Each structure stands twice: as C-alpha cells, then as structure tokens.
Coordinates of C-alpha atoms in Angstrom, one line a residue:
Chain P
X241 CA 97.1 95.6 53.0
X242 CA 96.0 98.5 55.2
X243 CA 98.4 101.0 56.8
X244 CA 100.2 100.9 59.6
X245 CA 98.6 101.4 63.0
X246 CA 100.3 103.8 64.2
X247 CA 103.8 105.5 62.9
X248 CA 106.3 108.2 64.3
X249 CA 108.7 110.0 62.3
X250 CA 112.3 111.6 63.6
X251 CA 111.0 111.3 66.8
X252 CA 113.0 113.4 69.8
X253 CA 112.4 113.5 73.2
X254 CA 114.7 116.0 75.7
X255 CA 114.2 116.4 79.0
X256 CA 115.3 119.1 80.7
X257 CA 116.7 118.7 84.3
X258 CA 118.1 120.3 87.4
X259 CA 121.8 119.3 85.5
X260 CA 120.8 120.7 81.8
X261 CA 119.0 119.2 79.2
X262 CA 119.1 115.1 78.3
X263 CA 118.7 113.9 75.1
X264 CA 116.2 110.8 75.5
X265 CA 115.5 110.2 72.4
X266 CA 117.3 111.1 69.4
X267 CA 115.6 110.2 66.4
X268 CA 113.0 107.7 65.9
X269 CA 111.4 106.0 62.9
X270 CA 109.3 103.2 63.1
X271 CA 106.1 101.8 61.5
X272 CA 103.4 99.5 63.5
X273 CA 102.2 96.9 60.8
X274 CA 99.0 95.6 61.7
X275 CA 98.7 92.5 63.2
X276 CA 102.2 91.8 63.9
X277 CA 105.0 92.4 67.3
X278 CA 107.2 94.7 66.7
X279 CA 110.4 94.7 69.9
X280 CA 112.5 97.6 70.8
X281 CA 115.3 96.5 72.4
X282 CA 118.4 98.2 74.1
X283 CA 120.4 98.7 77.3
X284 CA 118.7 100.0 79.9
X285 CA 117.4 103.6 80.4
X286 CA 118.7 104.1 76.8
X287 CA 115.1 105.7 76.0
X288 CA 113.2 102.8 74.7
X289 CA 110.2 103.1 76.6
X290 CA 110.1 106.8 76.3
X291 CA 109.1 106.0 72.7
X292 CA 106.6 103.3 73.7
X293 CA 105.3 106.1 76.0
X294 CA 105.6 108.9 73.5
X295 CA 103.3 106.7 71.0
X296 CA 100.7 105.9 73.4
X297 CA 100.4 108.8 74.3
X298 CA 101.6 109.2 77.6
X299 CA 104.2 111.7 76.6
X300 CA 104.8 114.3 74.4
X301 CA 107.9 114.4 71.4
X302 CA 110.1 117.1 71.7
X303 CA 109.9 117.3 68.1
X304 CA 108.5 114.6 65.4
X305 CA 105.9 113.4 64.8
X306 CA 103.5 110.4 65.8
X307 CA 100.4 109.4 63.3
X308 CA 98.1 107.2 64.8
X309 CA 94.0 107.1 64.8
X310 CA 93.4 108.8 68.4
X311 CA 90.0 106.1 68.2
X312 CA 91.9 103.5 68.4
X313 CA 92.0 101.7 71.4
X314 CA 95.1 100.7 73.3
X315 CA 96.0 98.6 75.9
X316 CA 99.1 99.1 78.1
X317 CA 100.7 97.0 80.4
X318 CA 103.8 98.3 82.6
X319 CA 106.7 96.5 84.3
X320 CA 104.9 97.2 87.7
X321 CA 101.3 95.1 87.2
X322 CA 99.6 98.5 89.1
X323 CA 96.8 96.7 90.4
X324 CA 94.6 98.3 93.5
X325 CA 95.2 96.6 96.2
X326 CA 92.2 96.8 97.6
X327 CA 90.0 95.2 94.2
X328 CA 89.5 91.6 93.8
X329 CA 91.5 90.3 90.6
X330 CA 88.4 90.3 88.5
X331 CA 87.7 93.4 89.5
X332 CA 91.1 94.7 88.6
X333 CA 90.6 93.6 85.2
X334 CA 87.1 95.0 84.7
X335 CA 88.4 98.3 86.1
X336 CA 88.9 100.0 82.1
X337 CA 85.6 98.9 81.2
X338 CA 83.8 100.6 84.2
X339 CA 85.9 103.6 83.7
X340 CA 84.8 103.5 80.5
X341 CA 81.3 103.6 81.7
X342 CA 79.8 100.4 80.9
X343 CA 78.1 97.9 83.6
X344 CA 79.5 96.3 86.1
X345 CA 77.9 93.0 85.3
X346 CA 79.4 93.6 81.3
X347 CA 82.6 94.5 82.8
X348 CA 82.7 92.0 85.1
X349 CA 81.4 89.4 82.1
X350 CA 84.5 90.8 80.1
X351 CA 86.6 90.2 82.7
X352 CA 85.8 86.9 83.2
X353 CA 86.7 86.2 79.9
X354 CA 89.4 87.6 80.0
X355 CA 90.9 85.9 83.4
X356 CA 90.1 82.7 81.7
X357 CA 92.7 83.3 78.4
X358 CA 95.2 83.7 81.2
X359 CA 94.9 80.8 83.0
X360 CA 93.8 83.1 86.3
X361 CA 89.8 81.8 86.2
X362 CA 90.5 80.3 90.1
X363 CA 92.3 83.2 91.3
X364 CA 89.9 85.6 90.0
X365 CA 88.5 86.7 93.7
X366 CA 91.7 86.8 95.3
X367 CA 93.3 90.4 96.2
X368 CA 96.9 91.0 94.2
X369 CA 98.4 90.4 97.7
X370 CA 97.5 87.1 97.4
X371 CA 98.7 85.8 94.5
X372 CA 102.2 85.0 93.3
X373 CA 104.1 88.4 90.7
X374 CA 103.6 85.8 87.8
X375 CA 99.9 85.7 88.5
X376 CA 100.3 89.6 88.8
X377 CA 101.3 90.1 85.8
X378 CA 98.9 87.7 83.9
X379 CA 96.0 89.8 85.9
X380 CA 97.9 93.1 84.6
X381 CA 97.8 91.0 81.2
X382 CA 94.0 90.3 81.0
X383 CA 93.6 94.2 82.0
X384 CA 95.3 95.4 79.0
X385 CA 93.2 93.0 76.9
X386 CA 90.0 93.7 78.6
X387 CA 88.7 96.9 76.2
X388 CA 89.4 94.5 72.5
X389 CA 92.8 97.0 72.0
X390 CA 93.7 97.1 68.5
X391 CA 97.0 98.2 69.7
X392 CA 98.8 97.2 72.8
X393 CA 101.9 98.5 74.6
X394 CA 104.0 96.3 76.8
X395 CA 106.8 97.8 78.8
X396 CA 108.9 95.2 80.2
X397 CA 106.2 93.5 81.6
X398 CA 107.7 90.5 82.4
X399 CA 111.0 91.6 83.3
X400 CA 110.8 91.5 87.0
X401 CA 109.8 87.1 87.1
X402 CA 112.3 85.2 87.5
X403 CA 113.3 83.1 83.9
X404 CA 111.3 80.2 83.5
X405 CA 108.0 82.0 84.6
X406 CA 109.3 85.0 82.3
X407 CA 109.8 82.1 79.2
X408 CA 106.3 80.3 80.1
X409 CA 104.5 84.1 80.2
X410 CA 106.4 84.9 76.6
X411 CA 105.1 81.4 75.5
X412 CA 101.2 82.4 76.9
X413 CA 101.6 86.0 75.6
X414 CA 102.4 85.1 71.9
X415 CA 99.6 82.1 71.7
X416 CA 97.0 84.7 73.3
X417 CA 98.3 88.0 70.9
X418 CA 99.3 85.9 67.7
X419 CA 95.8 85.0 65.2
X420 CA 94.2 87.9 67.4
X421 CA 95.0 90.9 65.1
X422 CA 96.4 93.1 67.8
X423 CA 99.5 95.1 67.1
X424 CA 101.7 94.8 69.9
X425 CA 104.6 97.6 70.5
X426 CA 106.9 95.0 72.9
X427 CA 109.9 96.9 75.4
X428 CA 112.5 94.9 76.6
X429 CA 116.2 94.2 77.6
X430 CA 115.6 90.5 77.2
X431 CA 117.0 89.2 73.9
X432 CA 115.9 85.8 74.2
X433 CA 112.0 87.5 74.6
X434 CA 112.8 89.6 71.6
X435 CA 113.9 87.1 69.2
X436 CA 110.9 84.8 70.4
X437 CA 107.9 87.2 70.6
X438 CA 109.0 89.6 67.9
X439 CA 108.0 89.8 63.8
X440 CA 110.4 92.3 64.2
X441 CA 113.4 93.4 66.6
X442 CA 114.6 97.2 66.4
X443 CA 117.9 97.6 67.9
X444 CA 118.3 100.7 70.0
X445 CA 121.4 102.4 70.9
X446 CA 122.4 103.3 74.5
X447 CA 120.5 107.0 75.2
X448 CA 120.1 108.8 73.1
X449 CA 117.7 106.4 71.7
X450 CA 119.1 105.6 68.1
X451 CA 117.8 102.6 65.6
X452 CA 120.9 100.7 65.3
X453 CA 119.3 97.6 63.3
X454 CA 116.1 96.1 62.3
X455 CA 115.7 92.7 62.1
X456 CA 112.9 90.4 60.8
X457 CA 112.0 87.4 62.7
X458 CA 110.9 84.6 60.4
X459 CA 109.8 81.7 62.7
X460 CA 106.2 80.8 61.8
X461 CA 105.4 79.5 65.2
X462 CA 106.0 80.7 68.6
X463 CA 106.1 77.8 71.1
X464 CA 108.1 76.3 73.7
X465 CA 109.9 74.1 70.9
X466 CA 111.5 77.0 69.6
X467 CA 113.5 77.9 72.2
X468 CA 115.9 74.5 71.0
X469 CA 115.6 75.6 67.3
X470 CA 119.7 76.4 66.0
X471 CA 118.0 79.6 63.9
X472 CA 116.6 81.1 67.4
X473 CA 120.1 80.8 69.0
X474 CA 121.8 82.4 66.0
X475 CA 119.1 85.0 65.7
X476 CA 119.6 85.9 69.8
X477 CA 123.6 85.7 68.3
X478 CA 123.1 88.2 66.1
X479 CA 120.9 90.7 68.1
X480 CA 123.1 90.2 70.6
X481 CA 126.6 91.4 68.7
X482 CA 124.8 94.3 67.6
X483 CA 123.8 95.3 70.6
X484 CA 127.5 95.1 71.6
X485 CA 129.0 96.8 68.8
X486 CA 126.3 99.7 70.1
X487 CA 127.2 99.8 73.7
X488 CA 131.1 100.0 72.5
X489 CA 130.4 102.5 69.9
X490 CA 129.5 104.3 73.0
X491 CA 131.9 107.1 74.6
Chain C
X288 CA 90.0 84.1 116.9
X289 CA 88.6 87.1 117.1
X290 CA 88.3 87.3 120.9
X291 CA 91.9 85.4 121.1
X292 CA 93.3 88.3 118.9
X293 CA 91.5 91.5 121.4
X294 CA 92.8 89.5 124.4
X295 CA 96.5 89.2 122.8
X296 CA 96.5 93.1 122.6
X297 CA 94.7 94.0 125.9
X298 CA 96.4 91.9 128.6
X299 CA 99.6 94.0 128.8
X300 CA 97.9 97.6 129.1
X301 CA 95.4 95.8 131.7
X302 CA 98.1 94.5 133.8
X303 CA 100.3 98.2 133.1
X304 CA 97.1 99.9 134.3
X305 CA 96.0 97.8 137.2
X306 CA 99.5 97.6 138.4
X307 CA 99.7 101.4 138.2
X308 CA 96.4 101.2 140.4
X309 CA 98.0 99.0 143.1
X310 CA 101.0 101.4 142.9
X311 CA 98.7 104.2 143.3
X312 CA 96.6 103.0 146.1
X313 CA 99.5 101.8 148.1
X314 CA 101.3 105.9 147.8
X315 CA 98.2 107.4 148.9
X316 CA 98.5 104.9 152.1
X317 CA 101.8 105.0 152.8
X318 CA 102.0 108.7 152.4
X319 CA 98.8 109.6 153.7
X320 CA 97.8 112.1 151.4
X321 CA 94.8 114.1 152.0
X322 CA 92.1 113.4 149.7
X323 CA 91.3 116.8 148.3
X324 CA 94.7 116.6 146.9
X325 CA 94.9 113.2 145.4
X326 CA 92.1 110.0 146.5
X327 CA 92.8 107.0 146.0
X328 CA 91.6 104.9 142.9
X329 CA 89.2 102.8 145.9
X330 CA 87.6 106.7 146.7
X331 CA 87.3 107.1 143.4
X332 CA 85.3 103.9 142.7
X333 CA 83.3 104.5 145.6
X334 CA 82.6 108.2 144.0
X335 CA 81.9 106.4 140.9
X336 CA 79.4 104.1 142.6
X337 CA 77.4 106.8 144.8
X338 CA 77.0 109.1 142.5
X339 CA 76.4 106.9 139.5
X340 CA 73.2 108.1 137.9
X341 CA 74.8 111.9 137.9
X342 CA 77.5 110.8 136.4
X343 CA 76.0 108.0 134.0
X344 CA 73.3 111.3 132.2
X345 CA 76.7 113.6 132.3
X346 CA 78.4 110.9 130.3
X347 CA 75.6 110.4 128.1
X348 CA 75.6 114.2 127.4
X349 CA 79.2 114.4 126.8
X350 CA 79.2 111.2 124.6
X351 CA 77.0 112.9 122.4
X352 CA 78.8 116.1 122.0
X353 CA 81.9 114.4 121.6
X354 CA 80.1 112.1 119.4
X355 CA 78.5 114.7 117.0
X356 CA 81.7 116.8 117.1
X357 CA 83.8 114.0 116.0
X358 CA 81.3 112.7 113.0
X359 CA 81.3 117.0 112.0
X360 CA 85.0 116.8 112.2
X361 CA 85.3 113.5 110.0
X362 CA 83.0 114.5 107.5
X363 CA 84.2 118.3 107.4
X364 CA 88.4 117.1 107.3
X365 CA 87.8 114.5 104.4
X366 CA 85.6 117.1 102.3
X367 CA 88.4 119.6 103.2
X368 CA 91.4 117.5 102.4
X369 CA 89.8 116.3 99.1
X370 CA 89.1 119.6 98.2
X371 CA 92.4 120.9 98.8
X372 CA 94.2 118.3 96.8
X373 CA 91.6 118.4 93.9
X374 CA 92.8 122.3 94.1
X375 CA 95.9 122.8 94.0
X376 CA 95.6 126.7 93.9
X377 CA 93.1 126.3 97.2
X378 CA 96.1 123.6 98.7
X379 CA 98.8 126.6 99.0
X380 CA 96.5 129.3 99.7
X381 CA 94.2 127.5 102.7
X382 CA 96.3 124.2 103.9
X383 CA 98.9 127.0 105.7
X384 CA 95.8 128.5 107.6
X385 CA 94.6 125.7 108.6
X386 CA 97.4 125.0 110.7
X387 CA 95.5 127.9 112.8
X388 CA 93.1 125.5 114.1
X389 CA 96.3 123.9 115.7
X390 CA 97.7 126.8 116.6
X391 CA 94.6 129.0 118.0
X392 CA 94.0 127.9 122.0
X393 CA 90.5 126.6 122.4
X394 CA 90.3 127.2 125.8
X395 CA 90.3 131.2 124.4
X396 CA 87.6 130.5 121.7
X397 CA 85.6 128.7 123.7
X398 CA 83.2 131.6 124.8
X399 CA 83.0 132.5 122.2
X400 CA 81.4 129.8 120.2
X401 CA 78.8 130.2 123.4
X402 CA 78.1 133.9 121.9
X403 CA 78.1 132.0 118.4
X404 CA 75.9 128.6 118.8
X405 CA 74.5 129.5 122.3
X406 CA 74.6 126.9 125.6
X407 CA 74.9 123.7 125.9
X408 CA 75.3 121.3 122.9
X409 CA 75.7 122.9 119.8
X410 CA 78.8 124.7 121.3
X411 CA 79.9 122.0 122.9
X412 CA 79.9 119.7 119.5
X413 CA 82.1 122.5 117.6
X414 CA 84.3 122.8 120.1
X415 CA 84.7 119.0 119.5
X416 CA 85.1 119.1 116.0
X417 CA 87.2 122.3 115.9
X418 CA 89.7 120.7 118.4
X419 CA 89.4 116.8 116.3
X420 CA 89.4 118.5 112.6
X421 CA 92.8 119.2 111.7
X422 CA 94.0 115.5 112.1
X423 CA 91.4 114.6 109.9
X424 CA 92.2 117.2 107.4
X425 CA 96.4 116.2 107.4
X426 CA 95.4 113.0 107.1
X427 CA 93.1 112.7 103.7
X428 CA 95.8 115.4 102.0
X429 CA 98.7 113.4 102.8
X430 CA 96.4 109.8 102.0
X431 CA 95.5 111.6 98.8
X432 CA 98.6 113.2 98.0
X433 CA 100.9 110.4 98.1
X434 CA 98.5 107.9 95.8
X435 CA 100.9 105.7 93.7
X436 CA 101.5 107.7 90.5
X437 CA 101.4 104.4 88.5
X438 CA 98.1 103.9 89.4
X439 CA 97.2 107.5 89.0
X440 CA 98.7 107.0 85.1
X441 CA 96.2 104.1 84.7
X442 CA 93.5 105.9 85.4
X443 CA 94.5 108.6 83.0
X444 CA 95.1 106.1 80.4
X445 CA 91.6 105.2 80.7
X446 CA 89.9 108.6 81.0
X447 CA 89.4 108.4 84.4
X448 CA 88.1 112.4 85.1
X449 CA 89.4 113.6 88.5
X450 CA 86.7 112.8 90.3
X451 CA 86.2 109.3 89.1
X452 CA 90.0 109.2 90.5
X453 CA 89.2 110.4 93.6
X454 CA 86.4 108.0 94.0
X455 CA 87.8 104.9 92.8
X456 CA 91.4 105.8 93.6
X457 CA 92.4 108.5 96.0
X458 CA 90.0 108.0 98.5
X459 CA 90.7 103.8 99.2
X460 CA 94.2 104.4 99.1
X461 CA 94.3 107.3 101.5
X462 CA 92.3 105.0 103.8
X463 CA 95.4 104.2 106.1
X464 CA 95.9 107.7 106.5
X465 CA 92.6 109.2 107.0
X466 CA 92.3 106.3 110.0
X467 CA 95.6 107.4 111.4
X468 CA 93.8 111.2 111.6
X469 CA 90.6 109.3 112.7
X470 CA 92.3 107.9 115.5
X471 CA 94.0 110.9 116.9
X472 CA 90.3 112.8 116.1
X473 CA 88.8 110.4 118.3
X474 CA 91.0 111.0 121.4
X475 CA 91.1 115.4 120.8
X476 CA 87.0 115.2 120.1
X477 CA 87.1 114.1 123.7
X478 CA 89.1 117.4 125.3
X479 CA 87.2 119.4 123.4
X480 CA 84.0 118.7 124.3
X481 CA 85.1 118.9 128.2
X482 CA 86.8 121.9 127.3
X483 CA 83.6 123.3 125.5
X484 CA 81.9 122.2 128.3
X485 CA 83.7 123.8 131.2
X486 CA 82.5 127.4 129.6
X487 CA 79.5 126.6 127.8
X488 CA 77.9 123.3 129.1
X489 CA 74.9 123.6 131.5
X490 CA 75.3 123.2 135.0
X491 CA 73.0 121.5 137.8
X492 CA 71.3 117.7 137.0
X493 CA 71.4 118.9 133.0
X494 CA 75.7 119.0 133.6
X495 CA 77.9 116.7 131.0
X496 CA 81.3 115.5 133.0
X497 CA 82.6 118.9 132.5
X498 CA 80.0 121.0 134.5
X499 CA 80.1 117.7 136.9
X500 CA 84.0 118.3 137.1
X501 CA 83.8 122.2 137.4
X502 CA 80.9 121.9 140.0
X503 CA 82.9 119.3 142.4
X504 CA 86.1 121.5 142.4
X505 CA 84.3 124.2 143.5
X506 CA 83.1 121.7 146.3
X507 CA 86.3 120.3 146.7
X508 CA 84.7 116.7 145.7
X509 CA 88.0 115.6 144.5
X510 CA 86.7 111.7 144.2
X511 CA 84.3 113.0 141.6
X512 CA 86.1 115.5 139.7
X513 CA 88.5 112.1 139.2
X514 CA 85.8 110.1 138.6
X515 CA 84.2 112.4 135.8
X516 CA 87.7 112.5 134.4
X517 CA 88.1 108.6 134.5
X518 CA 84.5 108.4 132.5
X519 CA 85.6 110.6 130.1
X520 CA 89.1 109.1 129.2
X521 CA 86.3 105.7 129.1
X522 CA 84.7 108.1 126.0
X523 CA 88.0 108.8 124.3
X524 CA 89.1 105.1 124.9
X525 CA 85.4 103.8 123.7
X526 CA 85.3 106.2 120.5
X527 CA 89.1 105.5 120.0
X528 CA 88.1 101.2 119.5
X529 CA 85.1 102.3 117.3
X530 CA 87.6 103.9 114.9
X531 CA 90.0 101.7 115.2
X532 CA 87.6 98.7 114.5
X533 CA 86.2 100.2 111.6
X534 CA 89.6 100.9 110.0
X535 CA 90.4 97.2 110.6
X536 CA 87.4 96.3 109.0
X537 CA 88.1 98.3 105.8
X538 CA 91.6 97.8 105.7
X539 CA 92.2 94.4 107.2
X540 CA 92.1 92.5 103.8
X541 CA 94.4 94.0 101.8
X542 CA 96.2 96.9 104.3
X543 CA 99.6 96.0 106.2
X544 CA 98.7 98.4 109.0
X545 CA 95.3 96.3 109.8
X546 CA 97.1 92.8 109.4

C-alpha cells in the first residue's frame, strides 16, 4: 500500500479583510488514499473549498502544512464549467494539453477520447453556448481528465443542474473515476452526492472550517440502484444529523 | 438571409435620411436661401456630378490616408493596450497620459506633424491615427482587463505563461471591446485625415477632399465644399461597415453583441 497522494496537516487559512481578519479555515487534517473519493462536506461558505483550493495549489495556508508530489498531475474542475466561449467543445477539452505544449492533433486525439467517456462525442464541435449546463459540465468533466490526473479536484461541480441531471452526472462521474486509479478530492453541500460518490465523507463545521466527523462509506458499487438501498438512506441520515448538531453548535 | 438581415437594419436610416433630404430641399425653396449659405441636396448632387473625377482622385487620396492612419492606429492601440495590461507598472505610469491624445487639439498639432513627416500623406495618415488611437487603446485595456478571472485561474492551473494568456485568452475575449474602439476609430480616422489635410494636404489636381473643401470656400463653391464633405462622411460610413463586418464575422458565433 503506498502513501497517500497528497496530505495536509493543521491546516489554517485567514483572510484578512477591509472588516479584520476571518478565520476560513481552522484546522485541517486529512489524508488522500490513493485510488479512492474522499467528500468534504458542510454548509455553505464554511471554508470547504478553501481547503480543496489550498491543496491544489491555488492558495496558500496561513499556517500548516500540505505534502503532496508537486509532479503530480491534477485535474480541477469548478462549479462554473469555465469554458471559452469562443472554442469548439473538443477544443475546450484539448485546451491543457496544448498549454502544455503538446500537438494539436495529440490534443485534439486526447480530447476525443475523452468527449467519448462522457457521452459528449456528437456535441464535440458545438460552442458551450450551444449546449445544455449538463453538457457543460460533462465538457468541464472530460477537461479535467484530459492530462491522465492522478489526482483530481471537484468543487461543486455539479451543484448548479437541477437534481435528476445532478444524480445521472454523480452516477457517470463514479463509473468513469471508480477502477481508474484517480484520487478524487470531491466539495459539496449535497449529502445525497456525498454518501453516493464518497469512500469517505469528512464533515465540516460552519466557518471556521473544522472536521466534525469522518465517515466511511462501505457500498461496493456505485449505481443508480443504490440510490433505493435502506443503508444509503441511513447513511444520508446520519451525515445529515451531524451536520445539524454542527450548525446548532454554532453561535 | 444575409441580404434580408442588411435590409432589416438599413431601411429606417434610409427612409430618416431621405426624408431629412426632402425636408431639406423643400426649406431651401420655401425660404429661398442663397446658395453660398446653404444649397440644396439637388446642387449638391449636381456638384457631385460635374465635378466628379476631382472629387473621385480626392476621395481616393483621402481614403488612403484615412485608410493607413486607421490600420497604424489599430495596430499601434492593441500593441499599446496589451502592453499596458501585461505591465502593470507601465498601466499607471502611461494609461493617464494617454488621455492627452484626447485632450491635445489636433487642429494645433497639425502643422506640426507637416514640420515632422513633411506634405501630403505621411502627415496626413498620423494625423489619422493620432486622432483614431486612443479608442483603440481604451478598448483592448478594458477587453483585456476585465477577462473572466475563472478562466484566467485555468490557465494558471495549467502553466499558461502570460503571454500564452494573452494569446489564447486575453486577446479573444477582449474582442467585443477592441471592435467597440474599432468602430469609433473608424469614424475619428476620418476627421483627422480632413483635418490633416486642411494644413498639410496638397492643393491643386493632387488635393484629397480637404484641400478640395479649403479650395471651394475660398471660391465660395458651397455645392462642392458640401459635396467633398458628403464623400467623406461616405469614407467614415464605408470604413465604419468594414469594421463592423469584420467584428460580426469574428464574433458572430459565440458573441451576444454580433447575434
């Protein structure tokens, strides 16, 4: 069993503001197994994607610290699917690799690829104008996979659809992620996406960002038949009081 | 669909501007105003019709300078605009002066750039692009500056040097904007290659429209003074559609202000 793929340790984050300092995060340890989906969850703004941000690198801790191979090659995908505009969908999704300097016909190979384990093969020429924000996302998707991450970073991503494109996404998302390897780092407010995507859920507390629970998820598949399984609803039960006894802990 | 779509926008200014013709013709009648002061827009056609070659090679010349001025003033603003918000340090310490070129009268400067680039074109082509630059240069900094910082963070997430991001990024995005100064270029390239002209264009069968305009004053040709003046509102309106259809043709697939 090799390490973990990336790890912080009493992590803080402050940010200071026109109205004094705010205390983001207050104190964050958490281990990335590889291979496996690990889900922060907690109320909103309560600093959860700080961290996410904070371990890819997007941010800097206040104090802490984050170990993690800097070779290793992530992939982030945002709430927002940030796609140009003016770029094709295939083209959107090749966009890392020719950044990264490699050909546009490689790229654009890669992409292809890519679009197809999404289910967005016919839609590939189309601007992001054109297509529908579930198809959005699934482009944003493919994007983040396009480079082979080893880890990958998912803010929200889904948590602008609407709920049965946001269940049939989670359902897509585990069968593409699960037997791949990749360790995903999963940021939501959804407990029902928690409980169905994660190996494990961390419980945050409202901001400052404070591991209230971890809980391991043992379901050994992750498909549409789950949602109807009695353990998932009393899984989503229990997340769900400690996430209340944390907001009324609350001042 | 095309042709449906240019005839959907033109009819109502044809039918403003050949209404404000009638209009126009009809005052001059019913008032009786002399023609040195005002002619009407049938003088002025006839004007345009006698004296057509003259004013055909005048138009040619000034269509050039505008032309040249407007193409110096593109490339110069989106250089200068990029530059400015790849610097930051260069963005606070130039971007205020610029707003000279705005603020400095051409009419004042315009002998001079006669003692600087001599008669006839060249002076008259930087007067154009002195006169069309700033618009250009407003509207690539405030394109540029104003790029989605999402997408800004994707490109940093994937190494994207500044350049790259200016390339791939910066520069499509701030596409609407740089038009927008395009456009207004277009229409100020125009006044200041008449005004270039009226101090350092050549005079005699070599005259653009403004020696041709300066010339009939002083011969009280009214109908030709308003006829150069009509051809060269044509140029601004001419240079104006190029603009405008190129920015619909970049823009049109995936840019609200083009649908």
């Amino acid at each position: 069993m090799s390490g973990p793929v990336a790890e912080v340790r009493d992590l803080r984050r402050t940010f200071r503001g026109e109205r004094g300092e705010v205390e983001a995060v207050g104190g964050v340890d958490l281990q990335l197994s590889p291979g496996t989906i690990t889900v922060l969850i907690g109320p909103t703004g309560c600093g959860k994607s700080t961290v996410l941000r904070i371990i890819g690198g997007l941010d800097a801790p206040t104090s802490g610290e984050v170990v993690r191979d800097p070779t290793v090659p992530i992939g982030f995908c945002f709430q927002e699917p940030r796609l140009l505009p003016w770029r094709s969908v295939r083209r959107n999704v090749a966009l890392p690799l020719e950044l990264a300097g490699r050909s546009r016909t490689e790229a654009l190979a890669a992409a292809d690829a890519r679009l197809a384990m999404v289910g967005l093969s016919d839609a590939a020429d189309r601007l992001p104008a054109q297509l529908s924000g579930g198809m959005r996302m699934r482009a944003a998707v493919a994007r983040a996979l396009v480079s082979n991450p080893r880890l990958l970073l998912l803010d929200e991503p889904f948590g602008a659809l609407d709920e049965v494109t946001r269940f049939r996404l989670d359902e897509e998302l585990a069968a593409i992620v699960r037997g791949t390897g990749i360790t995903v780092l999963l940021v939501t407010h959804s407990i029902s996406e928690a409980v169905f995507l994660g190996d494990e859920v961390v419980v945050m507390s409202p901001r400052p960002a404070r591991i209230i629970e971890r809980f391991q998820i043992p379901f050994p598949t992750r498909d549409a038949a789950l949602r109807g399984d009695p353990e998932f609803a009393v899984m989503q039960t229990r997340v769900l009081d400690v996430l209340r006894q944390g907001l009324e802990a609350t001042p | 669909m095309i042709a449906a779509r240019l005839w959907r926008a033109a009819w109502p200014p044809i039918v403003v501007v050949l209404g404000a013709l009638l209009f126009w013709e009809l005052a001059v009648w019913f008032f009786a105003v002399p023609e040195y002061l005002l002619p009407s827009p049938r003088r002025i056609g006839r004007a345009m019709i006698d004296d057509r070659d003259r004013l055909l090679a005048a138009s040619g010349r000034t269509a050039l300078a505008t032309g040249l001025g407007f193409v110096g003033s593109a490339a110069i603003g989106i250089v200068a605009g990029s530059v400015l918000s790849l610097v930051p340090l260069a963005r606070r310490g130039v971007y205020p002066l610029a707003l000279l070129l705005q603020m400095v009268p051409l009419v004042a400067i315009a002998p001079m750039l006669v003692i600087w680039f001599g008669y006839g074109l060249p002076s008259v082509a930087a007067s154009a692009c002195i006169v069309s630059l700033f618009p250009v240069v407003a509207g690539t900094l405030d394109g540029l500056q104003s790029v989605d910082p999402g997408l800004q963070e994707i490109f940093r997430i994937h190494g994207a040097g500044r350049v790259r991001a200016w390339w791939s990024l910066g520069l499509p995005w701030s596409l609407p904007s740089v038009f927008t100064g395009l456009r207004i270029a277009a229409g100020l390239a125009v006044i200041g290659a008449i005004v270039g002209e009226f101090t350092g264009g050549f005079g005699g069968d070599a005259a653009p429209l403004g020696g041709v305009i300066t010339s009939a004053l002083k011969q009280n040709r009214t109908p030709t003074v308003f006829a150069a003046i009509t051809l060269a509102a044509g140029l601004g309106f001419v240079l104006f559609g190029i603009v405008n259809g190129i920015g619909w043709a970049l823009l049109r697939r995936w840019h609200a202000s083009a649908r």
